[in-house]
Tab-separated table of C-alpha atoms and ligand atoms in Angstrom:
chain	number	residue	atom	x	y	z
A	1	UNK	CA	20.128	3.423	-4.311
A	2	UNK	CA	22.040	1.328	-2.146
A	3	UNK	CA	22.515	-2.088	-2.016
A	4	UNK	CA	19.789	-3.937	-0.069
A	5	UNK	CA	20.905	-6.501	2.611
A	6	UNK	CA	19.198	-9.279	2.769
A	7	UNK	CA	21.605	-11.260	4.825
A	8	UNK	CA	20.813	-9.896	7.876
A	9	UNK	CA	17.354	-10.276	9.817
A	10	UNK	CA	16.508	-6.733	9.909
A	11	UNK	CA	15.149	-4.572	7.103
A	12	UNK	CA	16.293	-1.194	6.789
A	13	UNK	CA	13.583	1.363	7.686
A	14	UNK	CA	12.344	3.974	5.229
A	15	UNK	CA	13.405	6.560	6.987
A	16	UNK	CA	17.061	5.443	6.424
A	17	UNK	CA	16.708	3.555	3.224
A	18	UNK	CA	14.672	5.973	1.347
A	19	UNK	CA	14.717	9.611	3.165
A	20	UNK	CA	10.854	9.103	3.764
A	21	UNK	CA	9.102	11.233	5.489
A	22	UNK	CA	5.703	11.946	7.672
A	23	UNK	CA	5.253	15.737	7.995
A	24	UNK	CA	4.767	17.996	4.946
A	25	UNK	CA	2.630	21.095	3.516
A	26	UNK	CA	2.600	22.615	0.501
A	27	UNK	CA	2.513	21.447	-3.261
A	28	UNK	CA	2.525	18.463	-4.609
A	29	UNK	CA	5.306	20.259	-6.888
A	30	UNK	CA	7.091	21.565	-4.132
A	31	UNK	CA	7.430	18.172	-2.468
A	32	UNK	CA	8.692	16.726	-6.019
A	33	UNK	CA	11.113	19.889	-5.982
A	34	UNK	CA	12.773	19.172	-2.789
A	35	UNK	CA	12.493	15.036	-3.324
A	36	UNK	CA	14.271	15.115	-6.805
A	37	UNK	CA	17.008	17.513	-5.453
A	38	UNK	CA	17.622	14.780	-1.984
A	39	UNK	CA	17.240	18.010	0.016
A	40	UNK	CA	13.883	16.801	1.667
A	41	UNK	CA	13.491	17.508	5.016
A	42	UNK	CA	10.921	16.009	7.348
A	43	UNK	CA	9.182	18.133	10.138
A	44	UNK	CA	8.248	16.360	13.287
A	45	UNK	CA	5.008	17.287	15.413
A	46	UNK	CA	4.866	18.679	18.575
A	47	UNK	CA	1.304	16.506	18.977
A	48	UNK	CA	0.353	13.797	17.654
A	49	UNK	CA	-3.183	12.102	17.485
A	50	UNK	CA	-2.478	8.982	16.528
A	51	UNK	CA	-0.126	6.170	15.032
A	52	UNK	CA	0.124	3.198	12.780
A	53	UNK	CA	2.050	0.207	13.863
A	54	UNK	CA	4.134	-1.457	10.790
A	55	UNK	CA	2.738	-5.020	12.722
A	56	UNK	CA	-0.650	-4.482	10.728
A	57	UNK	CA	1.548	-3.901	6.842
A	58	UNK	CA	3.843	-7.263	7.798
A	59	UNK	CA	0.750	-9.295	8.612
A	60	UNK	CA	-1.461	-7.945	5.438
A	61	UNK	CA	1.360	-9.484	3.653
A	62	UNK	CA	1.987	-12.694	5.236
A	63	UNK	CA	-1.376	-13.418	6.942
A	64	UNK	CA	-3.039	-13.714	3.343
A	65	UNK	CA	-0.231	-16.503	1.455
A	66	UNK	CA	-2.719	-19.506	2.006
A	67	UNK	CA	-0.539	-21.889	3.656
A	68	UNK	CA	1.395	-19.856	5.937
A	69	UNK	CA	0.896	-19.284	9.799
A	70	UNK	CA	1.595	-16.593	12.041
A	71	UNK	CA	2.911	-15.810	15.628
A	72	UNK	CA	2.859	-12.176	17.086
A	73	UNK	CA	5.385	-12.375	19.856
A	74	UNK	CA	3.995	-10.382	22.037
A	75	UNK	CA	1.110	-8.873	23.815
A	76	UNK	CA	-1.980	-10.462	22.699
A	77	UNK	CA	-2.896	-6.769	22.237
A	78	UNK	CA	-0.273	-5.805	19.283
A	79	UNK	CA	-2.550	-9.122	17.970
A	80	UNK	CA	-5.889	-7.659	18.330
A	81	UNK	CA	-7.211	-5.966	14.858
A	82	UNK	CA	-5.193	-8.869	12.920
A	83	UNK	CA	-8.447	-10.783	12.977
A	84	UNK	CA	-9.876	-8.471	10.328
A	85	UNK	CA	-7.562	-10.071	7.674
A	86	UNK	CA	-9.474	-13.063	8.113
A	87	UNK	CA	-12.674	-11.088	7.030
A	88	UNK	CA	-10.488	-9.509	4.052
A	89	UNK	CA	-9.289	-13.008	3.274
A	90	UNK	CA	-12.993	-14.804	3.251
A	91	UNK	CA	-14.333	-12.031	1.455
A	92	UNK	CA	-12.145	-11.456	-1.408
A	93	UNK	CA	-10.809	-14.993	-1.937
A	94	UNK	CA	-13.789	-16.050	-4.340
A	95	UNK	CA	-15.026	-12.508	-6.400
A	96	UNK	CA	-12.102	-11.477	-6.998
A	97	UNK	CA	-9.028	-14.314	-7.316
A	98	UNK	CA	-11.301	-17.465	-7.701
A	99	UNK	CA	-10.674	-19.185	-4.450
A	100	UNK	CA	-13.811	-21.194	-4.056
A	101	UNK	CA	-12.909	-22.717	-0.729
A	102	UNK	CA	-10.880	-20.079	1.377
A	103	UNK	CA	-9.823	-21.051	4.583
A	104	UNK	CA	-9.784	-19.542	7.751
A	105	UNK	CA	-6.243	-17.667	8.689
A	106	UNK	CA	-3.691	-18.757	11.178
A	107	UNK	CA	-2.719	-15.942	13.623
A	108	UNK	CA	-1.729	-16.427	16.729
A	109	UNK	CA	0.293	-14.739	19.716
A	110	UNK	CA	2.539	-15.461	22.321
A	111	UNK	CA	0.622	-13.433	24.631
A	112	UNK	CA	3.455	-12.012	26.545
A	113	UNK	CA	3.036	-10.755	30.303
A	114	UNK	CA	4.385	-8.787	32.611
A	115	UNK	CA	6.613	-11.694	34.153
A	116	UNK	CA	8.116	-12.457	30.889
A	117	UNK	CA	9.145	-9.124	30.428
A	118	UNK	CA	11.460	-9.741	33.138
A	119	UNK	CA	12.525	-13.460	32.621
A	120	UNK	CA	12.300	-13.236	29.058
A	121	UNK	CA	9.621	-15.086	26.010
A	122	UNK	CA	11.929	-16.884	24.329
A	123	UNK	CA	10.857	-20.643	25.803
A	124	UNK	CA	7.247	-19.291	24.979
A	125	UNK	CA	8.015	-18.396	21.649
A	126	UNK	CA	9.536	-21.714	20.816
A	127	UNK	CA	6.940	-23.935	22.384
A	128	UNK	CA	4.611	-21.545	20.147
A	129	UNK	CA	6.050	-22.315	17.240
A	130	UNK	CA	5.858	-26.166	17.915
A	131	UNK	CA	2.198	-26.157	18.762
A	132	UNK	CA	1.521	-23.564	15.704
A	133	UNK	CA	3.463	-26.381	13.523
A	134	UNK	CA	1.612	-29.393	14.849
A	135	UNK	CA	-2.026	-27.016	14.835
A	136	UNK	CA	-2.115	-26.035	11.566
A	137	UNK	CA	0.273	-27.950	10.002
A	138	UNK	CA	1.154	-24.426	8.005
A	139	UNK	CA	4.396	-24.614	5.161
A	140	UNK	CA	5.664	-21.608	6.773
A	141	UNK	CA	5.470	-20.292	9.913
A	142	UNK	CA	5.950	-16.194	10.161
A	143	UNK	CA	7.209	-15.028	13.709
A	144	UNK	CA	6.219	-11.013	13.930
A	145	UNK	CA	8.217	-8.704	16.975
A	146	UNK	CA	6.494	-6.433	19.174
A	147	UNK	CA	7.249	-3.406	20.715
A	148	UNK	CA	7.410	-5.508	23.944
A	149	UNK	CA	9.202	-8.398	22.885
A	150	UNK	CA	12.020	-5.703	21.092
A	151	UNK	CA	12.300	-4.381	24.392
A	152	UNK	CA	13.333	-6.893	26.415
A	153	UNK	CA	15.779	-7.743	23.399
A	154	UNK	CA	14.287	-11.646	23.067
A	155	UNK	CA	16.145	-13.358	20.403
A	156	UNK	CA	14.020	-13.924	17.632
A	157	UNK	CA	16.153	-14.786	15.090
A	158	UNK	CA	17.764	-18.133	16.718
A	159	UNK	CA	14.572	-18.949	18.104
A	160	UNK	CA	13.497	-19.207	14.413
A	161	UNK	CA	16.108	-20.608	13.263
A	162	UNK	CA	16.631	-23.577	16.163
A	163	UNK	CA	12.786	-23.980	15.591
A	164	UNK	CA	12.972	-24.285	11.519
A	165	UNK	CA	15.743	-26.849	12.069
A	166	UNK	CA	13.569	-29.076	14.270
A	167	UNK	CA	10.141	-29.130	12.595
A	168	UNK	CA	12.024	-29.045	9.022
A	169	UNK	CA	10.099	-26.163	7.282
A	170	UNK	CA	10.892	-22.312	7.148
A	171	UNK	CA	10.264	-20.182	10.654
A	172	UNK	CA	10.664	-16.452	9.718
A	173	UNK	CA	11.857	-14.122	11.824
A	174	UNK	CA	10.059	-10.913	11.184
A	175	UNK	CA	11.372	-7.537	12.980
A	176	UNK	CA	8.360	-5.009	12.896
A	177	UNK	CA	7.394	-3.556	16.166
A	178	UNK	CA	5.728	-0.421	16.087
A	179	UNK	CA	8.979	1.521	17.538
A	180	UNK	CA	11.172	0.754	15.099
A	181	UNK	CA	10.077	3.202	12.065
A	182	UNK	CA	7.694	6.883	12.290
A	183	UNK	CA	6.516	5.224	8.334
A	184	UNK	CA	4.747	2.366	9.248
A	185	UNK	CA	5.057	1.052	5.395
A	186	UNK	CA	7.958	-0.755	6.516
A	187	UNK	CA	6.138	-3.240	7.825
A	188	UNK	CA	5.659	-4.322	4.155
A	189	UNK	CA	9.101	-4.097	3.675
A	190	UNK	CA	9.820	-6.272	7.302
A	191	UNK	CA	7.848	-9.042	5.493
A	192	UNK	CA	8.826	-8.936	2.171
A	193	UNK	CA	12.501	-9.244	3.737
A	194	UNK	CA	12.055	-12.522	5.525
A	195	UNK	CA	9.964	-13.873	2.100
A	196	UNK	CA	12.955	-12.630	0.431
A	197	UNK	CA	15.693	-14.195	2.909
A	198	UNK	CA	13.887	-17.286	3.533
A	199	UNK	CA	11.409	-18.571	1.121
A	200	UNK	CA	12.327	-17.284	-2.421
A	201	UNK	CA	14.914	-20.226	-3.888
A	202	UNK	CA	17.291	-19.666	-6.241
A	203	UNK	CA	15.870	-20.094	-10.095
A	204	UNK	CA	16.096	-23.627	-11.208
A	205	UNK	CA	14.978	-22.495	-14.625
A	206	UNK	CA	13.322	-19.289	-15.449
A	207	UNK	CA	10.133	-18.551	-16.769
A	208	UNK	CA	9.495	-16.661	-19.405
A	209	UNK	CA	5.466	-17.086	-19.009
A	210	UNK	CA	5.402	-15.902	-15.948
A	211	UNK	CA	5.886	-11.940	-14.548
A	212	UNK	CA	5.630	-11.133	-10.499
A	213	UNK	CA	2.512	-8.736	-9.686
A	214	UNK	CA	3.221	-7.353	-6.127
A	215	UNK	CA	-0.719	-6.403	-5.137
A	216	UNK	CA	-3.242	-6.403	-2.249
A	217	UNK	CA	-5.922	-8.230	-2.712
A	218	UNK	CA	-7.820	-6.276	-5.093
A	219	UNK	CA	-9.678	-7.797	-8.396
A	220	UNK	CA	-7.300	-9.811	-10.800
A	221	UNK	CA	-6.974	-7.615	-14.274
A	222	UNK	CA	-3.698	-9.140	-15.019
A	223	UNK	CA	-4.469	-12.546	-15.846
A	224	UNK	CA	-6.368	-10.711	-18.723
A	225	UNK	CA	-4.211	-8.177	-19.620
A	226	UNK	CA	-1.260	-10.505	-20.089
A	227	UNK	CA	-2.747	-12.922	-22.126
A	228	UNK	CA	-1.819	-11.011	-25.415
A	229	UNK	CA	1.144	-11.352	-24.677
A	230	UNK	CA	1.580	-15.064	-24.105
A	231	UNK	CA	2.178	-14.337	-20.065
A	232	UNK	CA	0.289	-15.284	-17.090
A	233	UNK	CA	0.571	-13.202	-13.587
A	234	UNK	CA	2.303	-14.616	-10.201
A	235	UNK	CA	-0.053	-12.543	-7.963
A	236	UNK	CA	2.162	-11.814	-4.115
A	237	UNK	CA	1.440	-11.980	-1.993
A	238	UNK	CA	-2.017	-12.072	-1.088
A	239	UNK	CA	-3.279	-15.543	-1.885
A	240	UNK	CA	0.047	-16.944	-2.996
A	241	UNK	CA	1.197	-20.306	-1.831
A	242	UNK	CA	4.694	-20.507	0.064
A	243	UNK	CA	5.547	-22.839	-2.959
A	244	UNK	CA	4.829	-19.670	-5.346
A	245	UNK	CA	6.905	-16.892	-3.622
A	246	UNK	CA	9.566	-19.546	-3.511
A	247	UNK	CA	9.843	-19.476	-7.703
A	248	UNK	CA	9.360	-15.715	-7.390
A	249	UNK	CA	13.175	-15.680	-8.668
A	250	UNK	CA	12.020	-17.453	-11.527
A	251	UNK	CA	9.638	-15.221	-13.019
A	252	UNK	CA	10.529	-12.625	-16.160
A	253	UNK	CA	9.712	-9.694	-14.418
A	254	UNK	CA	8.164	-7.799	-11.804
A	255	UNK	CA	5.242	-5.495	-12.062
A	256	UNK	CA	3.845	-3.656	-9.019
A	257	UNK	CA	0.627	-2.105	-8.143
A	258	UNK	CA	2.117	0.529	-5.994
A	259	UNK	CA	5.283	1.230	-4.843
A	260	UNK	CA	4.183	2.092	-1.737
A	261	UNK	CA	3.862	-1.290	-1.271
A	262	UNK	CA	6.325	-3.570	-4.012
A	263	UNK	CA	9.516	-1.085	-3.317
A	264	UNK	CA	11.461	-3.212	-1.773
A	265	UNK	CA	10.473	-7.012	-3.092
A	266	UNK	CA	10.473	-5.521	-6.448
A	267	UNK	CA	13.898	-4.529	-5.906
A	268	UNK	CA	15.167	-7.314	-3.819
A	269	UNK	CA	13.588	-9.713	-6.486
A	270	UNK	CA	16.250	-7.652	-8.947
A	271	UNK	CA	19.489	-7.821	-6.796
A	272	UNK	CA	19.480	-11.140	-5.933
A	273	UNK	CA	17.854	-12.965	-8.780
A	274	UNK	CA	18.129	-10.737	-11.422
A	275	UNK	CA	14.449	-10.538	-12.489
A	276	UNK	CA	13.902	-6.895	-13.589
A	277	UNK	CA	11.582	-4.492	-12.359
A	278	UNK	CA	8.953	-2.799	-15.181
A	279	UNK	CA	10.745	0.796	-15.617
A	280	UNK	CA	7.324	2.735	-14.994
A	281	UNK	CA	4.920	3.235	-12.351
A	282	UNK	CA	1.505	1.560	-11.993
A	283	UNK	CA	-1.160	2.614	-14.778
A	284	UNK	CA	-3.497	4.663	-13.563
A	285	UNK	CA	-4.665	7.439	-15.576
A	286	UNK	CA	-4.518	7.557	-19.770
A	287	UNK	CA	-1.028	8.775	-20.132
A	288	UNK	CA	0.619	6.220	-17.237
A	289	UNK	CA	-1.439	3.297	-18.963
A	290	UNK	CA	-0.010	3.818	-22.145
A	291	UNK	CA	3.666	4.049	-20.883
A	292	UNK	CA	3.059	1.150	-18.362
A	293	UNK	CA	1.945	-1.272	-21.491
A	294	UNK	CA	4.875	-0.010	-23.489
A	295	UNK	CA	7.361	-0.644	-21.115
A	296	UNK	CA	5.309	-4.246	-20.958
A	297	UNK	CA	6.052	-4.828	-24.324
A	298	UNK	CA	9.589	-3.750	-24.617
A	299	UNK	CA	10.342	-5.437	-21.929
A	300	UNK	CA	8.641	-8.896	-23.257
A	301	UNK	CA	10.138	-7.986	-26.599
A	302	UNK	CA	6.203	-7.283	-28.042
A	303	UNK	CA	6.358	-3.769	-28.524
A	304	UNK	CA	3.747	-4.493	-31.336
A	305	UNK	CA	1.333	-6.050	-29.281
A	306	UNK	CA	1.188	-3.149	-27.367
A	307	UNK	CA	0.493	-0.875	-29.719
A	308	UNK	CA	-2.556	-2.811	-30.855
A	309	UNK	CA	-3.804	-3.337	-26.909
A	310	UNK	CA	-3.482	0.651	-26.436
A	311	UNK	CA	-5.145	1.385	-30.316
A	312	UNK	CA	-7.883	-1.197	-29.198
A	313	UNK	CA	-8.181	0.271	-25.977
A	314	UNK	CA	-8.876	4.165	-27.072
A	315	UNK	CA	-11.395	3.251	-29.933
A	316	UNK	CA	-13.424	1.186	-27.365
A	317	UNK	CA	-13.045	3.335	-24.327
A	318	UNK	CA	-12.317	7.275	-25.180
A	319	UNK	CA	-15.884	7.820	-25.606
A	320	UNK	CA	-17.572	6.990	-22.759
A	321	UNK	CA	-14.435	8.979	-21.272
A	322	UNK	CA	-15.284	11.770	-22.633
A	323	UNK	CA	-18.691	12.016	-21.757
A	324	UNK	CA	-17.856	11.537	-17.906
A	325	UNK	CA	-15.089	14.318	-18.146
A	326	UNK	CA	-18.232	16.499	-19.684
A	327	UNK	CA	-19.884	15.431	-16.749
A	328	UNK	CA	-17.065	15.998	-14.164
A	329	UNK	CA	-15.663	19.045	-15.439
A	330	UNK	CA	-14.602	21.476	-12.599
A	331	UNK	CA	-15.822	18.986	-10.096
A	332	UNK	CA	-13.719	20.241	-7.231
A	333	UNK	CA	-12.028	17.087	-5.802
A	334	UNK	CA	-9.620	15.724	-2.472
A	335	UNK	CA	-7.894	12.702	-2.405
A	336	UNK	CA	-6.482	11.074	0.832
A	337	UNK	CA	-4.530	7.620	0.746
A	338	UNK	CA	-1.580	6.020	1.497
A	339	UNK	CA	0.977	7.450	-0.611
A	340	UNK	CA	1.763	6.527	-3.860
A	341	UNK	CA	-1.772	5.126	-4.447
A	342	UNK	CA	-2.717	8.618	-4.001
A	343	UNK	CA	-0.952	9.727	-6.271
A	344	UNK	CA	-2.953	7.315	-8.713
A	345	UNK	CA	-6.043	8.966	-7.905
A	346	UNK	CA	-4.966	12.268	-8.450
A	347	UNK	CA	-3.868	10.810	-12.426
A	348	UNK	CA	-7.791	10.155	-12.553
A	349	UNK	CA	-9.050	13.345	-11.271
A	350	UNK	CA	-6.907	14.712	-13.758
A	351	UNK	CA	-8.166	12.562	-17.122
A	352	UNK	CA	-11.724	13.097	-15.745
A	353	UNK	CA	-11.474	17.161	-16.023
A	354	UNK	CA	-11.687	17.187	-12.445
A	355	UNK	CA	-10.170	19.845	-10.240
A	356	UNK	CA	-7.532	18.226	-7.725
A	357	UNK	CA	-7.277	21.115	-5.150
A	358	UNK	CA	-5.675	19.191	-2.318
A	359	UNK	CA	-4.704	15.484	-0.833
A	360	UNK	CA	-3.697	14.345	2.383
A	361	UNK	CA	-1.222	11.023	2.281
A	362	UNK	CA	-0.237	9.066	5.190
A	363	UNK	CA	3.922	9.712	4.221
A	364	UNK	CA	5.939	10.256	1.346
A	365	UNK	CA	8.862	8.380	0.343
A	366	UNK	CA	11.137	11.190	-2.263
A	367	UNK	CA	12.659	7.687	-4.018
A	368	UNK	CA	12.136	3.894	-4.107
A	369	UNK	CA	14.398	0.706	-4.087
A	370	UNK	CA	14.584	0.119	-7.504
A	371	UNK	CA	16.082	3.831	-8.023
A	372	UNK	CA	14.571	4.812	-10.906
A	373	UNK	CA	12.710	8.174	-10.895
A	374	UNK	CA	9.960	6.944	-13.500
A	375	UNK	CA	8.303	4.680	-11.067
A	376	UNK	CA	7.357	7.998	-9.092
A	377	UNK	CA	3.635	8.613	-9.803
A	378	UNK	CA	3.594	11.965	-8.079
A	379	UNK	CA	6.202	13.084	-10.521
A	380	UNK	CA	4.984	12.196	-13.389
A	381	UNK	CA	1.120	13.658	-11.878
A	382	UNK	CA	2.977	17.171	-11.467
A	383	UNK	CA	4.235	16.725	-14.989
A	384	UNK	CA	1.286	15.278	-16.966
A	385	UNK	CA	-1.758	16.903	-15.575
A	386	UNK	CA	-0.414	19.947	-13.685
A	387	UNK	CA	0.439	21.205	-9.979
A	388	UNK	CA	-1.699	19.939	-6.781
A	389	UNK	CA	-1.875	22.760	-4.421
A	390	UNK	CA	-2.812	21.832	-0.180
A	391	UNK	CA	-0.503	18.378	-0.695
A	392	UNK	CA	-0.085	17.272	2.697
A	393	UNK	CA	1.743	14.350	4.118
A	394	UNK	CA	-0.291	13.977	7.225
A	395	UNK	CA	0.667	10.810	9.265
A	396	UNK	CA	-2.852	9.727	9.447
A	397	UNK	CA	-3.460	12.560	11.628
A	398	UNK	CA	-7.259	13.167	11.784
A	399	UNK	CA	-7.269	16.523	13.479
A	400	UNK	CA	-5.168	18.085	10.469
A	401	UNK	CA	-7.249	16.126	8.026
A	402	UNK	CA	-10.591	17.322	9.417
A	403	UNK	CA	-9.231	21.412	9.763
A	404	UNK	CA	-8.171	21.142	6.183
A	405	UNK	CA	-11.177	19.602	4.340
A	406	UNK	CA	-13.322	22.110	6.421
A	407	UNK	CA	-11.404	24.969	5.049
A	408	UNK	CA	-11.464	23.716	1.362
A	409	UNK	CA	-14.854	22.175	1.710
A	410	UNK	CA	-14.199	20.386	-2.104
A	411	UNK	CA	-17.217	19.041	-3.922
A	412	UNK	CA	-16.124	15.433	-3.295
A	413	UNK	CA	-13.256	13.548	-1.076
A	414	UNK	CA	-12.093	10.418	-2.242
A	415	UNK	CA	-10.702	7.776	-0.190
A	416	UNK	CA	-8.634	4.637	-0.011
A	417	UNK	CA	-8.614	3.645	3.638
A	418	UNK	CA	-12.091	2.490	5.024
A	419	UNK	CA	-12.961	5.223	7.842
A	420	UNK	CA	-11.884	8.299	6.776
A	421	UNK	CA	-14.957	8.897	4.620
A	422	UNK	CA	-16.434	9.371	7.609
A	423	UNK	CA	-15.002	12.669	8.214
A	424	UNK	CA	-16.043	14.288	4.989
A	425	UNK	CA	-19.396	12.700	5.347
A	426	UNK	CA	-20.050	14.355	8.763
A	427	UNK	CA	-18.960	17.930	7.275
A	428	UNK	CA	-21.960	17.202	4.201
A	429	UNK	CA	-19.003	16.389	1.611
A	430	UNK	CA	-20.213	13.598	-0.757
A	431	UNK	CA	-17.257	10.776	-0.230
A	432	UNK	CA	-16.202	8.168	-2.049
A	433	UNK	CA	-14.169	4.717	-0.608
A	434	UNK	CA	-12.245	2.374	-3.025
A	435	UNK	CA	-10.265	-0.108	-1.794
A	436	UNK	CA	-9.931	-2.263	-4.623
A	437	UNK	CA	-7.299	-0.291	-6.292
A	438	UNK	CA	-6.833	-3.004	-9.216
A	439	UNK	CA	-10.359	-1.885	-10.240
A	440	UNK	CA	-9.508	1.833	-11.158
A	441	UNK	CA	-6.426	0.774	-13.027
A	442	UNK	CA	-6.367	0.736	-16.877
A	443	UNK	CA	-9.065	2.848	-19.341
A	444	UNK	CA	-11.412	-0.069	-17.667
A	445	UNK	CA	-10.701	1.455	-14.680
A	446	UNK	CA	-11.210	5.068	-15.548
A	447	UNK	CA	-14.606	4.480	-16.333
A	448	UNK	CA	-15.806	2.628	-13.832
A	449	UNK	CA	-14.153	4.648	-11.108
A	450	UNK	CA	-15.601	7.791	-13.054
A	451	UNK	CA	-19.119	6.443	-12.674
A	452	UNK	CA	-18.758	5.763	-9.017
A	453	UNK	CA	-17.705	9.344	-8.799
A	454	UNK	CA	-21.069	10.677	-10.507
A	455	UNK	CA	-23.185	8.327	-8.638
A	456	UNK	CA	-21.683	9.859	-5.158
A	457	UNK	CA	-22.512	13.109	-6.586
A	458	UNK	CA	-25.919	12.201	-7.798
A	459	UNK	CA	-26.698	10.881	-4.187
A	460	UNK	CA	-26.490	12.750	-1.745
A	461	UNK	CA	-29.034	13.161	0.476
A	462	UNK	CA	-27.828	10.626	2.816
A	463	UNK	CA	-25.047	13.018	3.505
A	464	UNK	CA	-26.727	16.036	3.973
A	465	UNK	CA	-28.923	14.826	6.629
A	466	UNK	CA	-26.326	13.245	8.489
A	467	UNK	CA	-24.630	16.162	8.529
A	468	UNK	CA	-26.989	17.921	9.913
A	469	UNK	CA	-27.586	15.997	12.879
A	470	UNK	CA	-23.251	15.050	13.355
A	471	UNK	CA	-21.081	16.312	15.872
A	472	UNK	CA	-17.456	16.961	15.341
A	473	UNK	CA	-15.138	16.819	18.170
A	474	UNK	CA	-12.600	19.380	17.138
A	475	UNK	CA	-13.395	22.500	19.032
A	476	UNK	CA	-13.856	25.995	16.808
A	477	UNK	CA	-10.090	26.873	18.088
A	478	UNK	CA	-8.662	24.309	16.652
A	479	UNK	CA	-10.869	24.476	13.133
A	480	UNK	CA	-9.995	28.441	12.765
A	481	UNK	CA	-6.229	27.390	13.382
A	482	UNK	CA	-3.497	26.852	10.802
A	483	UNK	CA	-3.355	22.634	9.669
A	484	UNK	CA	-0.173	23.101	10.255
A	485	UNK	CA	0.323	24.571	14.015
A	486	UNK	CA	2.008	21.702	15.299
A	487	UNK	CA	4.286	21.051	12.668
A	488	UNK	CA	8.025	21.910	13.416
A	489	UNK	CA	10.425	23.286	11.633
A	490	UNK	CA	12.331	21.006	8.950
A	491	UNK	CA	15.142	19.377	10.559
A	492	UNK	CA	18.554	19.911	8.516
A	493	UNK	CA	18.624	16.453	8.119
A	494	UNK	CA	16.205	13.478	7.505
A	495	UNK	CA	16.040	10.704	10.095
B	1	SF4	S1	4.134	-3.660	18.449
B	1	SF4	FE1	4.140	-1.348	19.601
B	1	SF4	S2	3.068	0.154	18.267
B	1	SF4	FE2	2.467	-1.813	16.769
B	1	SF4	S3	0.852	-2.539	18.383
B	1	SF4	FE3	2.402	-3.594	19.864
B	1	SF4	S4	2.707	-2.382	21.179
B	1	SF4	FE4	1.511	-1.148	19.782
């Protein structure tokens, strides 16, 4: 992979850096093969129903830092859905992270108006930074760009730098306006780019007992898993502190729960501060869990500890997993998720003896910033458990997703994002949403996820009743068309 340039204000977008795509229809194996040979081509759409915005991805990584404040430099509408992170912060703080007194998230908007787009919003932003500093006394302030501030060309970086000098604390410009990238997970990269540029400090002293864990806000399984190795997790960035992020450079290694999320940060910490990334994908499914513990052991020079853990886990959990396999054998499962977590769920489907009949993921990264093929969970999935037919990269286009789901009619839909399960329910298909991605990891995760699947399949009365009364907004014409009707032919070049 090319070197990451962390000296410039804007992050390079995923389409350019990784060759990421948002349109594909085929099989998982076909996608892996095309990705591997560097020949993956995007398929644009002639029609698009909706899209995501990088702002929300950048925001979910910076608004959840305990002592940070965030300003969206744009019309108030661009910040209108970010209150959901306040909810996320509160509900997960105590049960998943043991935080007794979660504080309200500090999210603001400069509320750009039409006149600001004519005369510029620079003064408004400078004033907002001062006011946010006085009101919140946050340890760092992030300023997120929007389409409007990007179009009028406000120099957010210079305003942030001047404010930083004035108030004496980090003010970080994040360039994440929606039109910057068709792959909205570029927003994760934009948030991390700002954190690496302005918050992470050069190491004072290496800490052999600390491992960075790039994650969302799921259950902390790592503290317990790391204990036998004598190390502790530095969970970043949700629930971290500005001070904790500054010391990420001192950790002995970095692991990620999902390369779709942490690709950029993991690679940047390794490139800038020599913090090595674990050279394998996250521990979803038995084979990958064993690989992950072995890699961790190798990295920490504690291979014997890893072997002992694997042996104990096999003895303790395999009998129960075998029971679940018997119960779930032959169940036809369809998966939908952002990207890499979909690959993780497909591993789980394989391990629990179910048949993976298809998947819809929102985008696809043919490679990751660390440049190591071992991080590619889809490649591993195909190799370890076999191909997955009907593999779509759907860019969150629900009309494509519903069309496919209606054709395939799986026994169960496994989803990662809220709102999507409704579509399956309307069609009378039992569906399971598990948004705590860490709860599905390892041997323990296979069991808890498997039990939830069994429970879902045994309680279908509500879904059956709902489907009898639900109406579908899509016409019969569309449901009978091929799902890739609006996908153009692949371009000769990605981008
Ligand atoms: S930044 Fe652009 S795409 Fe994102 S919410 Fe605002 S207007 Fe919409």
